[in-house]
PDB file of C-alpha atoms in Angstrom:
ATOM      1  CA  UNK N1491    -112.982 -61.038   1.450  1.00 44.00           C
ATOM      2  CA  UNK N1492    -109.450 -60.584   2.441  1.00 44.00           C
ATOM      3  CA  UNK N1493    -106.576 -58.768   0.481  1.00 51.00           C
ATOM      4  CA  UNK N1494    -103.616 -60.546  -1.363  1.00 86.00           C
ATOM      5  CA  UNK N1495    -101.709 -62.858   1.403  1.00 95.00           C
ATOM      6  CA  UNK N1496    -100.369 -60.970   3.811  1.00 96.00           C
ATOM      7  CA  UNK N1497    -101.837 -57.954   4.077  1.00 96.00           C
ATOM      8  CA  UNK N1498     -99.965 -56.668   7.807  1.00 96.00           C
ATOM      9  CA  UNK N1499     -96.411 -55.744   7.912  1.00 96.00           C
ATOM     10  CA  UNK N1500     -93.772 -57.414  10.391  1.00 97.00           C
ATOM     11  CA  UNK N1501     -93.774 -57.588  13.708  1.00 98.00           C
ATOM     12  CA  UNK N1502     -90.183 -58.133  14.992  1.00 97.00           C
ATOM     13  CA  UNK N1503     -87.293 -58.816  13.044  1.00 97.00           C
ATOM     14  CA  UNK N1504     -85.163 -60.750  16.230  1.00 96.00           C
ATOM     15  CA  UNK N1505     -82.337 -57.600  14.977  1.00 97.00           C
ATOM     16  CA  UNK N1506     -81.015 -57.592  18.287  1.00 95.00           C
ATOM     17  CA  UNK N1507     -78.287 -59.120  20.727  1.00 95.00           C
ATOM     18  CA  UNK N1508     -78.034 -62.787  21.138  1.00 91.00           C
ATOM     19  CA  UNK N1509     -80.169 -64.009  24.015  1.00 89.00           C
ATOM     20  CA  UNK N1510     -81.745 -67.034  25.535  1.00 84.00           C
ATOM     21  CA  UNK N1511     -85.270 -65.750  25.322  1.00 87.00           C
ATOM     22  CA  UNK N1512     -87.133 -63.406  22.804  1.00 93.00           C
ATOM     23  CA  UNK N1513     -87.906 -60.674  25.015  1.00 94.00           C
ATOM     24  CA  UNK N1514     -90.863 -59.203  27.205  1.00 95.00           C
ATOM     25  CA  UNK N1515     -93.169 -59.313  24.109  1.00 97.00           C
ATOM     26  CA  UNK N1516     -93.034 -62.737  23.898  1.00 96.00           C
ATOM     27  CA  UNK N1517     -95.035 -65.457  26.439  1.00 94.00           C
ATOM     28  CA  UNK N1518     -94.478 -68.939  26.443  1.00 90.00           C
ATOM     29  CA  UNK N1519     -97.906 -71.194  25.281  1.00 91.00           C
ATOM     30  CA  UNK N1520     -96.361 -74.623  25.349  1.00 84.00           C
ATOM     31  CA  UNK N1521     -93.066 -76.012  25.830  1.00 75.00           C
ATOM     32  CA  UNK N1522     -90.898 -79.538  26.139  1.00 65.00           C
ATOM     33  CA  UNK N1523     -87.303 -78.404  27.314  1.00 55.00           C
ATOM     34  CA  UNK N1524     -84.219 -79.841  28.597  1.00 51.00           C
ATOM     35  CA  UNK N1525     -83.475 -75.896  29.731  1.00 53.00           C
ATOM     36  CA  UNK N1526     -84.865 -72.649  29.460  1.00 54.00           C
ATOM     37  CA  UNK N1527     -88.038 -73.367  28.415  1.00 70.00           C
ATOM     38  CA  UNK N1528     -87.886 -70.314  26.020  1.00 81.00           C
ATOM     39  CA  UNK N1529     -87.022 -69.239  22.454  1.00 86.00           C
ATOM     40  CA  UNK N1530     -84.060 -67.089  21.901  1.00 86.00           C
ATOM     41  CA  UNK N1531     -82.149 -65.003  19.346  1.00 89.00           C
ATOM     42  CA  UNK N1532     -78.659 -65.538  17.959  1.00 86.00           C
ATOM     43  CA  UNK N1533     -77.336 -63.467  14.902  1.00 90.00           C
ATOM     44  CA  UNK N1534     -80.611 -61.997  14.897  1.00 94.00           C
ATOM     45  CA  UNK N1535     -82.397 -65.101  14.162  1.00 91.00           C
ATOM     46  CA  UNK N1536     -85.385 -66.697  16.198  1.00 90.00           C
ATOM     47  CA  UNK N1537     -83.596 -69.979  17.281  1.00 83.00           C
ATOM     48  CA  UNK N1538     -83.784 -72.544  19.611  1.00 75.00           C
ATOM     49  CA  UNK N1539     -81.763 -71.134  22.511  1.00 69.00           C
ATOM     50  CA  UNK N1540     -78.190 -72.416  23.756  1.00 66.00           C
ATOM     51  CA  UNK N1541     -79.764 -74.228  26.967  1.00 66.00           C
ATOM     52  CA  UNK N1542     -81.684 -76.536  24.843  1.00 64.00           C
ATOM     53  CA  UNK N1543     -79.566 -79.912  24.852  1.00 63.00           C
ATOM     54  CA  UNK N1544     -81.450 -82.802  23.680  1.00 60.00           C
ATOM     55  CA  UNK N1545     -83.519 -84.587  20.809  1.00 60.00           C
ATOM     56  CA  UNK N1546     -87.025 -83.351  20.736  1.00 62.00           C
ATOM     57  CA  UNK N1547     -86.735 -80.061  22.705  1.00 69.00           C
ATOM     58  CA  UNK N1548     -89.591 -77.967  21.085  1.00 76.00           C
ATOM     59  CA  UNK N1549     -91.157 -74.230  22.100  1.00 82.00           C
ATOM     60  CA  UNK N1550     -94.876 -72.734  21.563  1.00 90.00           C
ATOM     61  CA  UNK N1551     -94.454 -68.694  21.699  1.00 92.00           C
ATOM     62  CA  UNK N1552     -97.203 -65.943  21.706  1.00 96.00           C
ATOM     63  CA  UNK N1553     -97.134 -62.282  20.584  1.00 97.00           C
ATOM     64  CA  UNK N1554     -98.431 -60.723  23.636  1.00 97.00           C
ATOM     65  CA  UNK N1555     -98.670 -56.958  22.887  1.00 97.00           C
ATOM     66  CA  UNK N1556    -102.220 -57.517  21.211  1.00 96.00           C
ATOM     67  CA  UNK N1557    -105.039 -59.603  20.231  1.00 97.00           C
ATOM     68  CA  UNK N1558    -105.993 -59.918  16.673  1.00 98.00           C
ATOM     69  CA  UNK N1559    -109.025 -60.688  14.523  1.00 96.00           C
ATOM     70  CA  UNK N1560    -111.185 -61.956  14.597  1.00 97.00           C
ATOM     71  CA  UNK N1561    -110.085 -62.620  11.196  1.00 98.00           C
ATOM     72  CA  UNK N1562    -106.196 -63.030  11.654  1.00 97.00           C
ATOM     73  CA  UNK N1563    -103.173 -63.910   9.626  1.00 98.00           C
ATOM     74  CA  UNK N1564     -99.457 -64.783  10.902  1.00 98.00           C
ATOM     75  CA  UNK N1565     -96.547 -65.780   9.125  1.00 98.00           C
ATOM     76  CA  UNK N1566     -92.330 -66.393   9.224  1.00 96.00           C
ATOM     77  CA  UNK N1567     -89.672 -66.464   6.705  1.00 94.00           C
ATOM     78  CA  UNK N1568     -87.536 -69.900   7.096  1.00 88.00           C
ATOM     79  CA  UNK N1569     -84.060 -68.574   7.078  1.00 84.00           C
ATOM     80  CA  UNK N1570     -82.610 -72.405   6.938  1.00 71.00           C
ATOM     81  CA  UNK N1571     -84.873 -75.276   6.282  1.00 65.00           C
ATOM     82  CA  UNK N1572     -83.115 -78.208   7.789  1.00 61.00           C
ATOM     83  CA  UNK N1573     -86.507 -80.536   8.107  1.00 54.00           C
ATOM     84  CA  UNK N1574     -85.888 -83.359   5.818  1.00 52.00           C
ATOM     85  CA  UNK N1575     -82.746 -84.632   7.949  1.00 53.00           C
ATOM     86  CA  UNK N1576     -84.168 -83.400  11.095  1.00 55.00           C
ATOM     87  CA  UNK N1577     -87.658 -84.376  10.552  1.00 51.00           C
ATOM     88  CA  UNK N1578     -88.967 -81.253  12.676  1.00 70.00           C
ATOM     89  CA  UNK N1579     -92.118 -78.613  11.892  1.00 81.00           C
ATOM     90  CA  UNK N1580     -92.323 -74.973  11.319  1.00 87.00           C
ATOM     91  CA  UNK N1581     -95.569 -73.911  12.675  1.00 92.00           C
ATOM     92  CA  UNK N1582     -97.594 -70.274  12.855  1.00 96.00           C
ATOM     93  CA  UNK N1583    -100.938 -69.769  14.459  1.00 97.00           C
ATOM     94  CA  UNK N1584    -103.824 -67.690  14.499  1.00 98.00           C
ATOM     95  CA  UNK N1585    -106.380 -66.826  17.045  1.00 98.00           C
ATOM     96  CA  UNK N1586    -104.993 -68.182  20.201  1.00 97.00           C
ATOM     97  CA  UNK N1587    -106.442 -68.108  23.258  1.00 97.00           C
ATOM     98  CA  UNK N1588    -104.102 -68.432  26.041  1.00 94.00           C
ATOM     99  CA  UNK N1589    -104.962 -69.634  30.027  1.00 89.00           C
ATOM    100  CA  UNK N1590    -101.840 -71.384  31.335  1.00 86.00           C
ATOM    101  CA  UNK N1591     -98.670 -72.664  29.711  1.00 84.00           C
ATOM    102  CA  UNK N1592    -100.043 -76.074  27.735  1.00 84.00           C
ATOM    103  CA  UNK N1593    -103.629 -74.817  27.949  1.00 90.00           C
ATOM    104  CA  UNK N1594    -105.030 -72.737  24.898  1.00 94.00           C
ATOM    105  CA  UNK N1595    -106.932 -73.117  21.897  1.00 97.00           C
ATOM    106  CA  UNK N1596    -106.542 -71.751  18.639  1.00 97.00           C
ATOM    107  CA  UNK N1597    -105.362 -73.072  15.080  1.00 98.00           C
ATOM    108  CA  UNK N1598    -102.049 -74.060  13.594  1.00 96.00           C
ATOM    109  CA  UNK N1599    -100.903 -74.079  10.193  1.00 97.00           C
ATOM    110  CA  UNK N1600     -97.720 -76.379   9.782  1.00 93.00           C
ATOM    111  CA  UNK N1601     -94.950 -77.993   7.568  1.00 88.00           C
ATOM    112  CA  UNK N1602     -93.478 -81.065   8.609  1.00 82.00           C
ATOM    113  CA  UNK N1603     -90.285 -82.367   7.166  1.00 76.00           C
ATOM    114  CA  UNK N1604     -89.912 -85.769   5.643  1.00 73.00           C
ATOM    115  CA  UNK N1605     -87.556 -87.619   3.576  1.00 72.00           C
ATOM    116  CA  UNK N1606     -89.352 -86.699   0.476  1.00 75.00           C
ATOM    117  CA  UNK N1607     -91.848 -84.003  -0.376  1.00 85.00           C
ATOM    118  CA  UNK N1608     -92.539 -81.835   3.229  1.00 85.00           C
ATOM    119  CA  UNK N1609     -96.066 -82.173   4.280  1.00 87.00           C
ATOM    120  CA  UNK N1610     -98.053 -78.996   5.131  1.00 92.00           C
ATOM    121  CA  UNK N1611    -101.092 -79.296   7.792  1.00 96.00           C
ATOM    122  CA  UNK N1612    -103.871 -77.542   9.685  1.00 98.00           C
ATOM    123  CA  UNK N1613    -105.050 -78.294  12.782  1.00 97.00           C
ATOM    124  CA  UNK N1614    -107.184 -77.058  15.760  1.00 98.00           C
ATOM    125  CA  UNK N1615    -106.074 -77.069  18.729  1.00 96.00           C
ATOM    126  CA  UNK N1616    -108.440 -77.958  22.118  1.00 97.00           C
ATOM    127  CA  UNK N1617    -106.534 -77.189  25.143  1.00 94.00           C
ATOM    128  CA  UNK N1618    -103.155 -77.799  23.956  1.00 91.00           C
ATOM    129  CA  UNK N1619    -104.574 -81.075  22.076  1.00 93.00           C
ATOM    130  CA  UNK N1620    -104.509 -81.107  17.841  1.00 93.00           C
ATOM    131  CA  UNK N1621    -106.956 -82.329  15.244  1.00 97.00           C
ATOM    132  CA  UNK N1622    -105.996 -82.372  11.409  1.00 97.00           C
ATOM    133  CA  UNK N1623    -108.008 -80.884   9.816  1.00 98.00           C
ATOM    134  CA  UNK N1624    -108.882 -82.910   6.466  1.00 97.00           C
ATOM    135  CA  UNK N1625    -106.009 -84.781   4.425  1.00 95.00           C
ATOM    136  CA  UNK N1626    -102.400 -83.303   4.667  1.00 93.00           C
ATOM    137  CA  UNK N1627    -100.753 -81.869   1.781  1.00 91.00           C
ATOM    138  CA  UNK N1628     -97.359 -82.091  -0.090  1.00 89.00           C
ATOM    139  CA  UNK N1629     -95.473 -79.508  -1.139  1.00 87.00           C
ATOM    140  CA  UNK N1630     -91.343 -79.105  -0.359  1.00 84.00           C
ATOM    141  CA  UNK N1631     -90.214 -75.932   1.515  1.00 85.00           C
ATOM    142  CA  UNK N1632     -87.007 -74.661   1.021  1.00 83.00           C
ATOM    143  CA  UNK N1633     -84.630 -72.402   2.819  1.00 83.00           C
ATOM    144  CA  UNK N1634     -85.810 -68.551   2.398  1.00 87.00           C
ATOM    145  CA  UNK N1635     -89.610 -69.692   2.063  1.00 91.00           C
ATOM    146  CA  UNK N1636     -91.999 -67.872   3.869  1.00 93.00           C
ATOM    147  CA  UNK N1637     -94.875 -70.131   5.561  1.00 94.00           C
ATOM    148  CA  UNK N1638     -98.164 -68.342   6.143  1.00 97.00           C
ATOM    149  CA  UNK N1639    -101.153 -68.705   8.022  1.00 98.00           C
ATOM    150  CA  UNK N1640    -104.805 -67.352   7.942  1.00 98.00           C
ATOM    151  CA  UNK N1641    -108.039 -67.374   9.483  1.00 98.00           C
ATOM    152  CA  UNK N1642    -111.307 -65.899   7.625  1.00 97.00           C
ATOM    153  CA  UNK N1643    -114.703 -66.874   9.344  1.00 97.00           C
ATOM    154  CA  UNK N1644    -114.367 -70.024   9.573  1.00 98.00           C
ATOM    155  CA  UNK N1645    -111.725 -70.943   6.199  1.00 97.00           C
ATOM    156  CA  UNK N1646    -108.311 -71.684   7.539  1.00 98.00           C
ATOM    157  CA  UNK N1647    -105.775 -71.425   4.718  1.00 97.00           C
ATOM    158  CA  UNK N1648    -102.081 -72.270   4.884  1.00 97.00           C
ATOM    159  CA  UNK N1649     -99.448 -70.161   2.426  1.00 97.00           C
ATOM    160  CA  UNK N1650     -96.152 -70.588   0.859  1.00 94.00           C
ATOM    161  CA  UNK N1651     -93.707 -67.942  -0.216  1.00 95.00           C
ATOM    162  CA  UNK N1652     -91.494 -68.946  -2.845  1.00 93.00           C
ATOM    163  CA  UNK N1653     -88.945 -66.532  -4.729  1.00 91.00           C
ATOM    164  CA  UNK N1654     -90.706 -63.877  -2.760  1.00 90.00           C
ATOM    165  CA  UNK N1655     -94.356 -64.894  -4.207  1.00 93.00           C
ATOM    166  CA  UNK N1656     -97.319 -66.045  -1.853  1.00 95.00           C
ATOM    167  CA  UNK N1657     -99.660 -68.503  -2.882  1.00 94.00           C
ATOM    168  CA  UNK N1658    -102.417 -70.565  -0.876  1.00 95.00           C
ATOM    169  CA  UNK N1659    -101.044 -74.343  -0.776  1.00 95.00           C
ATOM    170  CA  UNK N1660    -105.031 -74.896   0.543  1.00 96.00           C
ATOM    171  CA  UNK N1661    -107.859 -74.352   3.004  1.00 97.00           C
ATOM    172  CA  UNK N1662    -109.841 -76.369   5.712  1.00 98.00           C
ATOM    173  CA  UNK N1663    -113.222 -75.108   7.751  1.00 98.00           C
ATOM    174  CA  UNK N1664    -113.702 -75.410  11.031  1.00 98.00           C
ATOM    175  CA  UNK N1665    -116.173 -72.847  13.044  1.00 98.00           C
ATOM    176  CA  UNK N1666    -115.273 -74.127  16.816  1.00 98.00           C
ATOM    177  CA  UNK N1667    -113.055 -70.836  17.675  1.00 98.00           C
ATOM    178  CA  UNK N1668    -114.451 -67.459  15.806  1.00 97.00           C
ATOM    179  CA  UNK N1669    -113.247 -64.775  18.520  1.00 97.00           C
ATOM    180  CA  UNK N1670    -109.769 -62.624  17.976  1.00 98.00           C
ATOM    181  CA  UNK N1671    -106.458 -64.048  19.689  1.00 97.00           C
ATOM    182  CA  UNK N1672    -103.166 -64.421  19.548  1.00 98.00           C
ATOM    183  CA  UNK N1673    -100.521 -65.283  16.797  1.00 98.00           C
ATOM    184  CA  UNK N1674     -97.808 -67.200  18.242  1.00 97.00           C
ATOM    185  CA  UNK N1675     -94.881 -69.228  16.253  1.00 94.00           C
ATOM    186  CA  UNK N1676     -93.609 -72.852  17.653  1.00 87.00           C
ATOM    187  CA  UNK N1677     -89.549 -73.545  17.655  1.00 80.00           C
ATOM    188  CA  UNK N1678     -88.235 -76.689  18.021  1.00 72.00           C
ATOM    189  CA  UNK N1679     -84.765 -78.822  17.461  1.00 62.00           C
ATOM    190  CA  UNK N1680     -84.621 -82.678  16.519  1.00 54.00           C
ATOM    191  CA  UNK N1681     -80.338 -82.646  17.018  1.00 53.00           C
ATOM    192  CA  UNK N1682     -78.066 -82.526  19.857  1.00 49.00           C
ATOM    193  CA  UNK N1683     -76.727 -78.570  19.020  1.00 51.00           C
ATOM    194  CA  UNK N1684     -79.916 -76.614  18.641  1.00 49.00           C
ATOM    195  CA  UNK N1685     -78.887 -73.425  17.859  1.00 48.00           C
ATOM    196  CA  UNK N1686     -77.090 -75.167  14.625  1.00 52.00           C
ATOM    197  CA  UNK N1687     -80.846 -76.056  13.183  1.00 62.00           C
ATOM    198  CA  UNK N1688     -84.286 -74.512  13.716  1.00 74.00           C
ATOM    199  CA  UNK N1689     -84.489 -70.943  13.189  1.00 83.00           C
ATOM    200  CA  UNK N1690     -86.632 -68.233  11.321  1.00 90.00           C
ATOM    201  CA  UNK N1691     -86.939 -64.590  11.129  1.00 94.00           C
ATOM    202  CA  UNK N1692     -89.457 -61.722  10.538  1.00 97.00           C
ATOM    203  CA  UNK N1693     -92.395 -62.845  12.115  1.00 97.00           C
ATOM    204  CA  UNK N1694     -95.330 -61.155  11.152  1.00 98.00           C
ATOM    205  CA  UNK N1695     -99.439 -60.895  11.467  1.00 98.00           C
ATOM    206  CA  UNK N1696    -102.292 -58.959  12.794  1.00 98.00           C
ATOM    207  CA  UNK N1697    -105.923 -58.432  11.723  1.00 98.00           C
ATOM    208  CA  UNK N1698    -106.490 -58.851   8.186  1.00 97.00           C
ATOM    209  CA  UNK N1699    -106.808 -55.741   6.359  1.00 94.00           C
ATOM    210  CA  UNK N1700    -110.222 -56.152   4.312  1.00 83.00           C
ATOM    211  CA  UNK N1701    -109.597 -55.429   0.175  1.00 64.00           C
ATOM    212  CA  UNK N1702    -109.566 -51.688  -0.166  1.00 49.00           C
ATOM    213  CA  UNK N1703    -108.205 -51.028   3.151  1.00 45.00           C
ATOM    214  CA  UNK N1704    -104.548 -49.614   3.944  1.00 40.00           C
ATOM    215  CA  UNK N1705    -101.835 -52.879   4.355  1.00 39.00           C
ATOM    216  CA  UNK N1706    -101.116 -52.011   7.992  1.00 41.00           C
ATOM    217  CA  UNK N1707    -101.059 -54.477  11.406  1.00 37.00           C
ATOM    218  CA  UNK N1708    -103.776 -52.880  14.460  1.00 36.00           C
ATOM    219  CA  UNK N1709    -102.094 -53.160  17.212  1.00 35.00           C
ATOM    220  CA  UNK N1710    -105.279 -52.284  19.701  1.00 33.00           C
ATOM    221  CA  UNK N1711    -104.170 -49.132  22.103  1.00 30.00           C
ATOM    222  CA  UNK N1712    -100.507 -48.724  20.428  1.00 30.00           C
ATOM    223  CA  UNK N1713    -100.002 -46.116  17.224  1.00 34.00           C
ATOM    224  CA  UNK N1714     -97.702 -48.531  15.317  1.00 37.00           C
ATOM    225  CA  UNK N1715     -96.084 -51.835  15.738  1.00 38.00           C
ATOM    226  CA  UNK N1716     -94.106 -51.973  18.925  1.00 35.00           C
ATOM    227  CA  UNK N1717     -91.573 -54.334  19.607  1.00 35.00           C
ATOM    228  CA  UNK N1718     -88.740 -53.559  22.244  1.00 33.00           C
ATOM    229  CA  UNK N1719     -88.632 -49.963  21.247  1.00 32.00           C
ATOM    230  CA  UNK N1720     -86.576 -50.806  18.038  1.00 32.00           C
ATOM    231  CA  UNK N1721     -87.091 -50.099  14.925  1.00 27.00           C
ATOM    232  CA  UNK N1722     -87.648 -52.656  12.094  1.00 35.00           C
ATOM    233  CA  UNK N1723     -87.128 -51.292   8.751  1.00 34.00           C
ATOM    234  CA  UNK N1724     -89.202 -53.765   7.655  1.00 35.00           C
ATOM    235  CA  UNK N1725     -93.244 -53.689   6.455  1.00 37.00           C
ATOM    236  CA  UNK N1726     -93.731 -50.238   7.780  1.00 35.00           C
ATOM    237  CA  UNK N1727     -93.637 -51.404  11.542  1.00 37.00           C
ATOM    238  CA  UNK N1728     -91.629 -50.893  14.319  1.00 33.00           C
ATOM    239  CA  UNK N1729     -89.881 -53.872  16.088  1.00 38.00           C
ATOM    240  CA  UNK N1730     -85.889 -55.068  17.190  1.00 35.00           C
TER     241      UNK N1730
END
């Protein structure tokens, strides 16, 4: 069994200058773009970058320092939650595995905005193609909530932090993809001035840390968490 929700510290924080991509450590998985196809940083934020200029532009990014898992967990903190107007998704994935931009398999846990109550999802993903799994759910996200992902054998489970508390909203199973991967994070903006909407910040994941064990991320072949040679301040790892 897994420890308490999340039990790895953050990867990267985005502290750093404003940019139209998130840096070396970072490879695009999927993408629909007017311009650069990737994500970028302003006010050290993950955002959609300044080169994005129409309705629908949207971004799939991987961590690419290390694999994870097989049992995995990766999660965000949604600085401003602007999906019930926009009617966009915050998504974070576990165990991706990666061939060419649009190809790779994995699973996503998601929360898509709607004019009521949000609705949170899971889904695999075949080749860049999704299936829910099971019924969605409801439950409204707010600005500063934290949404959470995590893969255990085959029990996919989607979090919410709320006032700085975890909880499970609820868990689907699915045993098609059992082998470690990547964690990646999707980005996308449903209004004519990105930068203005989507954006979250201290993304975080690795392999979950089994009860008992020390809260730490594995980074395979690195002695800590390395993320453009900064360092976070944040969940004992190093990032910026």
């Amino acid at each position: 069994l897994g420890a308490a929700f999340p039990t790895t510290g953050v990867l990267d924080t985005f502290d750093r200058a404003n940019a139209d991509t998130l840096g070396s450590n970072w490879t695009l998985t999927d993408d629909f773009a007017s311009g650069a196809t990737n994500l970028g940083i302003n006010t050290n934020l993950c955002r959609a970058p300044s080169t994005w200029t129409q309705f629908g532009d949207y971004a799939t990014m991987h961590w690419n320092v290390s694999t994870f898992g097989p049992d995995t967990e990766a999660y965000h903190t949604i600085t401003t939650q602007t999906l019930d107007s926009k009617v966009d998704a915050h998504v974070v994935y576990t165990r991706v595995a990666f061939t060419a931009e649009g190809n790779y398999d994995g699973y996503w846990f998601r929360i898509t905005g709607a004019a009521g109550t949000d609705v949170p999802d899971i889904a695999r993903i075949d080749n860049g193609a999704q299936t829910i799994l099971g019924a969605a759910g409801s439950t409204e996200f707010v600005s500063g909530d934290g949404l959470g992902g995590e893969s255990i054998g085959s029990t996919h489970t989607i979090y919410r932090n709320s006032a700085g508390s975890w909880s499970s909203l609820f868990s689907r199973t699915d045993g098609t993809y059992t082998a470690a991967g990547n964690i990646a994070l999707y980005g996308g903006s449903n209004e004519v001035n990105p930068p203005n909407g989507w954006r979250v910040n201290d993304f975080g994941g690795g392999t979950v840390v089994v009860a008992g064990g020390r809260i730490m991320s594995k980074l395979a072949g690195y002695g800590g968490l390395v993320s453009h040679g900064g360092i976070a301040g944040r969940g004992g790892g190093l990032a910026g």
